[in-house]
GROMACS .gro file of C-alpha atoms in nm:
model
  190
    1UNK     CA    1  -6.096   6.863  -3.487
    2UNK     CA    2  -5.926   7.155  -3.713
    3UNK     CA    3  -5.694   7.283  -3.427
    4UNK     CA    4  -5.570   6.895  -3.356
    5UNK     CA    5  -5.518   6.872  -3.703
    6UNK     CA    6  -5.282   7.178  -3.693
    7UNK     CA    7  -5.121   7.040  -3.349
    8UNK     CA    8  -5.045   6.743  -3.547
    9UNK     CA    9  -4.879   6.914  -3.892
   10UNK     CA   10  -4.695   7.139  -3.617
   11UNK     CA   11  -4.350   6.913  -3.786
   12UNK     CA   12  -4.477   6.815  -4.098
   13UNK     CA   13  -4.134   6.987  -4.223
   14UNK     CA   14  -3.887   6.852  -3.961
   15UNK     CA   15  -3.806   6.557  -4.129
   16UNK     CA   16  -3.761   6.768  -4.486
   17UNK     CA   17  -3.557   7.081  -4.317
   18UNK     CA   18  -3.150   7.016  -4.338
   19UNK     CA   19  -2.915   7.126  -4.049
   20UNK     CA   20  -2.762   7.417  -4.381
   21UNK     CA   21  -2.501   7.471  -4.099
   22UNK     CA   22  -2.300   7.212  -4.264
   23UNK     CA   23  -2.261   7.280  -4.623
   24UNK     CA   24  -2.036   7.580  -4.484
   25UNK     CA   25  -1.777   7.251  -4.415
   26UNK     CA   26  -1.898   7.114  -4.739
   27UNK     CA   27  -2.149   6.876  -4.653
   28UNK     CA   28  -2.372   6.794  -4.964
   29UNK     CA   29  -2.666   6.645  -4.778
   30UNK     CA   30  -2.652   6.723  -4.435
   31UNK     CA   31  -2.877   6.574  -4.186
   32UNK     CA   32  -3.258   6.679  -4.161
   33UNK     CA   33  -3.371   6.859  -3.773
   34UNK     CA   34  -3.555   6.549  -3.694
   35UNK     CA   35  -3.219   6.340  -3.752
   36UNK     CA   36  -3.053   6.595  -3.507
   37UNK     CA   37  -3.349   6.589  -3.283
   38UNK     CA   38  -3.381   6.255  -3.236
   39UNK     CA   39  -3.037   6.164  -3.126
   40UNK     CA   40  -3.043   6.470  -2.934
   41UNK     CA   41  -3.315   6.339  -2.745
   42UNK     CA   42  -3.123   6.031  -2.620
   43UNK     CA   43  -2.869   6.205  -2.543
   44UNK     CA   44  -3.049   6.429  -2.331
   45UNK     CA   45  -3.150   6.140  -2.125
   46UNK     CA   46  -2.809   6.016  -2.036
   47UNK     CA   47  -2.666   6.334  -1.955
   48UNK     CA   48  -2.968   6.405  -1.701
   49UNK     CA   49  -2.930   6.084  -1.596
   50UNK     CA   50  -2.601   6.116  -1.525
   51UNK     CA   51  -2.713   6.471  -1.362
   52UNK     CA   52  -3.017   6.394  -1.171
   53UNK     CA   53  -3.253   6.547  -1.369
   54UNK     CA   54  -3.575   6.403  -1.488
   55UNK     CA   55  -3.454   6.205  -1.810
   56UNK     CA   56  -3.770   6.222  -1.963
   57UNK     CA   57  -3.825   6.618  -1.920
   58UNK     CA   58  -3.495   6.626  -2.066
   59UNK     CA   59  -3.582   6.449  -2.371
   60UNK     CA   60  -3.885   6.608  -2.420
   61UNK     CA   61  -3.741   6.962  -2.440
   62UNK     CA   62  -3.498   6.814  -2.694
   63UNK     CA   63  -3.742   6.655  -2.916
   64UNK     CA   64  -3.901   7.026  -2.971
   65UNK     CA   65  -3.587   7.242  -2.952
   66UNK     CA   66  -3.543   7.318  -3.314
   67UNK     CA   67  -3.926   7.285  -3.432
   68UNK     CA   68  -3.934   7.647  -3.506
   69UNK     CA   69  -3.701   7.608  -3.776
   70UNK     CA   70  -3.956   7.403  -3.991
   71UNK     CA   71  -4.082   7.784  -4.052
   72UNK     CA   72  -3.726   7.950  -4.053
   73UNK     CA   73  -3.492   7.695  -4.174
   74UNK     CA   74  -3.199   7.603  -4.021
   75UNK     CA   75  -3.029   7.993  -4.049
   76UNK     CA   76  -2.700   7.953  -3.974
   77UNK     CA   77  -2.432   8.216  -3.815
   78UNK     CA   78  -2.335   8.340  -4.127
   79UNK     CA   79  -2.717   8.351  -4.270
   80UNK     CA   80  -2.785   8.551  -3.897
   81UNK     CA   81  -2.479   8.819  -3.954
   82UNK     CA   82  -2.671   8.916  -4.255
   83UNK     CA   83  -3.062   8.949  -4.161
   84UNK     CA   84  -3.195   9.113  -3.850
   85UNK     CA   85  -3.066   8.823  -3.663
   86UNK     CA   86  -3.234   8.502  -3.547
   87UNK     CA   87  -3.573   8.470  -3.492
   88UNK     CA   88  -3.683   8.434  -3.132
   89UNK     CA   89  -3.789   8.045  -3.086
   90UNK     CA   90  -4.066   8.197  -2.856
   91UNK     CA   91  -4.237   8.379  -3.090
   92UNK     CA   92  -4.207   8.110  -3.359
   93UNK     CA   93  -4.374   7.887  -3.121
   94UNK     CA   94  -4.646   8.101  -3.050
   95UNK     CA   95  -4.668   8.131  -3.408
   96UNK     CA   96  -4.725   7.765  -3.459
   97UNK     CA   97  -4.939   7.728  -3.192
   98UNK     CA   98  -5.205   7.965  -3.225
   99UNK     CA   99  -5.444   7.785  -3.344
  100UNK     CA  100  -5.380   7.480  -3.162
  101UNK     CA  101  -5.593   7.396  -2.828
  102UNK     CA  102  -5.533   7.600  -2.520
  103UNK     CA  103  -5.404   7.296  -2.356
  104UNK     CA  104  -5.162   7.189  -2.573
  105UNK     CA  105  -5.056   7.591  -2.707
  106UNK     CA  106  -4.989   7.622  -2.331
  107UNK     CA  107  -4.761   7.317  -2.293
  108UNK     CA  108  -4.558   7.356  -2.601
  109UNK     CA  109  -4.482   7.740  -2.556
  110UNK     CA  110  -4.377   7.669  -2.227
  111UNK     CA  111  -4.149   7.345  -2.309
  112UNK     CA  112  -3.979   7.620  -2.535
  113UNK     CA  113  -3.957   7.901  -2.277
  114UNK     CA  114  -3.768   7.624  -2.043
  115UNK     CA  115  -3.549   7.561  -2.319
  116UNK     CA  116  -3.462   7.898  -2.421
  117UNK     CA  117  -3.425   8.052  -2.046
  118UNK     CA  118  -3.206   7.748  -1.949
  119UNK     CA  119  -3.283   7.813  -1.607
  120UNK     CA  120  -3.396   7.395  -1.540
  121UNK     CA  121  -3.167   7.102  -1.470
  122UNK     CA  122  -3.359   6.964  -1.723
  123UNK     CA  123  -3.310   7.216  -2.000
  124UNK     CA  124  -2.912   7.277  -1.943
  125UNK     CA  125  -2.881   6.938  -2.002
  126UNK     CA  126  -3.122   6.909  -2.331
  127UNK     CA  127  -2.884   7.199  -2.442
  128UNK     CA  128  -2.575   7.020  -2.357
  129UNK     CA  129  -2.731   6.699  -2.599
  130UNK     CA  130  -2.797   6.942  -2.852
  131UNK     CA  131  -2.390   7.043  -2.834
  132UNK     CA  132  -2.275   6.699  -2.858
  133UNK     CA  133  -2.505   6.600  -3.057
  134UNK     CA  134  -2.373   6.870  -3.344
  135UNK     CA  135  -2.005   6.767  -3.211
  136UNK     CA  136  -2.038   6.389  -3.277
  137UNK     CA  137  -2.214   6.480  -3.651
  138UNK     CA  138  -1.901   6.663  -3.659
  139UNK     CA  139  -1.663   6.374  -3.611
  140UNK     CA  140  -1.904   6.164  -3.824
  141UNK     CA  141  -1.862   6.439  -4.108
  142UNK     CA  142  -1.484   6.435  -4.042
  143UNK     CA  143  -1.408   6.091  -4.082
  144UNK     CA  144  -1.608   6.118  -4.407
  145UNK     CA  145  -1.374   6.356  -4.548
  146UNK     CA  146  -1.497   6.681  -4.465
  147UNK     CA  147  -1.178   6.838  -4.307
  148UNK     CA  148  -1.389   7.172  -4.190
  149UNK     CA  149  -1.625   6.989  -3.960
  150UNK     CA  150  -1.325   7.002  -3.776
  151UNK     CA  151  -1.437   7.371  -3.614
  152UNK     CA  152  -1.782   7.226  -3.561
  153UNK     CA  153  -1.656   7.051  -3.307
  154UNK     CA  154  -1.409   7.267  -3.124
  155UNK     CA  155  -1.689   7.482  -3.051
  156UNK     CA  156  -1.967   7.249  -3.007
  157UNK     CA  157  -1.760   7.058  -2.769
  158UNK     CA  158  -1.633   7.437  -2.611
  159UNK     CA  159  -2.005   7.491  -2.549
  160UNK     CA  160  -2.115   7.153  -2.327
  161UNK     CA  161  -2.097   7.267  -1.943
  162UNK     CA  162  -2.277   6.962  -1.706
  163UNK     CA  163  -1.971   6.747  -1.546
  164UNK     CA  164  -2.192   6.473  -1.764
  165UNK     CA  165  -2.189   6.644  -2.097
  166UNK     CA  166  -1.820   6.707  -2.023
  167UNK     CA  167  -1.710   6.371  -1.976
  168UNK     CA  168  -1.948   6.218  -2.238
  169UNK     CA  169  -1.773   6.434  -2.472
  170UNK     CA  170  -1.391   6.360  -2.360
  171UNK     CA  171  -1.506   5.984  -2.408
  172UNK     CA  172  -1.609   6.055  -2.784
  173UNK     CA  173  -1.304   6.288  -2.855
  174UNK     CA  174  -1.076   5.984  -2.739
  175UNK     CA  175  -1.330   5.721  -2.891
  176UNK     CA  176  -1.263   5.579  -3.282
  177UNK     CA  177  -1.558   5.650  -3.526
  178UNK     CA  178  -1.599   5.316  -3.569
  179UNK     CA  179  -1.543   5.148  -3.193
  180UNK     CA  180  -1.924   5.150  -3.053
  181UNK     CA  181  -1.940   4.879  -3.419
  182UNK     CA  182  -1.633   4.688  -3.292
  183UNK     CA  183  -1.729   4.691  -2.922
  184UNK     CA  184  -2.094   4.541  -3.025
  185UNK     CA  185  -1.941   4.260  -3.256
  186UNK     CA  186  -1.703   4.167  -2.953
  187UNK     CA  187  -1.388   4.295  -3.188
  188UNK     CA  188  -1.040   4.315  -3.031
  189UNK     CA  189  -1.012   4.711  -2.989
  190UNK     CA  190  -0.682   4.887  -3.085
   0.00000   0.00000   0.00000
């Protein structure tokens, strides 16, 4: 019963740990990894579907893509130029999941090995959510005055490379931060 406990605390931080990327753009209260996560997620879905991968795969490597950083924080580029670099997710995991059953240590290390080596339809596309995830809180941040999110998305958006992600991305770029609202409420676009 102890090691499902742990399996089950395995995020008790995810929902506490901001993305710290963004106070470098001046974002007070950025959002938390599980915010990130969890959009990632659906993302991930539509871009495999859109690829022919397995949608749910997809999502599920999203969903745990950034656990590790409930026992790093979210270190960004600047915070990795001065340490020894950035932690490999691999060992994190491992980390987390040592105590954990054999079943479920197994699965999750794996999930994060598939992620990391990016060598699955399913986890180039789960990375490709994760960019345009980070480039639509970008254009969310933007059009809340934060000017500098404005490099955020240049290189999020520079970093997508499924014909899905692509095109998902040109349709935000051209997309107003406020049409999905107008669209829903059957608003005259424009």
């Amino acid at each position: 019963m102890r090691q499902l406990e742990r399996g089950a605390s395995l995020d008790q931080n995810v929902d506490r740990t901001a993305r710290t990327g963004w106070w470098m753009a001046g974002v007070r209260q950025p959002e938390t990894v599980a915010e990130h996560s969890s959009r990632t997620a659906l993302i991930a879905t539509i871009i495999a579907k859109l690829e022919g991968a397995d949608p749910a795969r997809a999502a599920f490597l999203a969903v745990w893509h950034d656990t590790g950083e409930t026992r790093t924080g979210d270190v960004n580029h600047l915070g990795k130029k001065h340490t020894a670099g950035e932690a490999d997710p691999r060992d994190i995991t491992a980390n987390q999941v040592a105590d954990m059953p054999g079943i479920l240590a197994e699965a999750l290390t794996e999930l994060v090995a598939e992620y990391e080596a990016k060598d699955s339809p399913e986890a180039i596309c789960a990375r490709d959510a994760d960019k345009l995830e980070c480039m639509i809180q970008g254009i969310e941040y933007k059009a809340q005055g934060y000017e500098n999110a404005q490099r955020w998305i240049d290189n999020s958006r520079g970093r997508i490379v499924t014909k899905a992600g692509n095109a998902l991305a040109d349709a935000v770029l051209k997309a107003g931060s406020l049409d999905w609202l107008r669209s829903a409420l059957s608003e005259k676009q424009g």
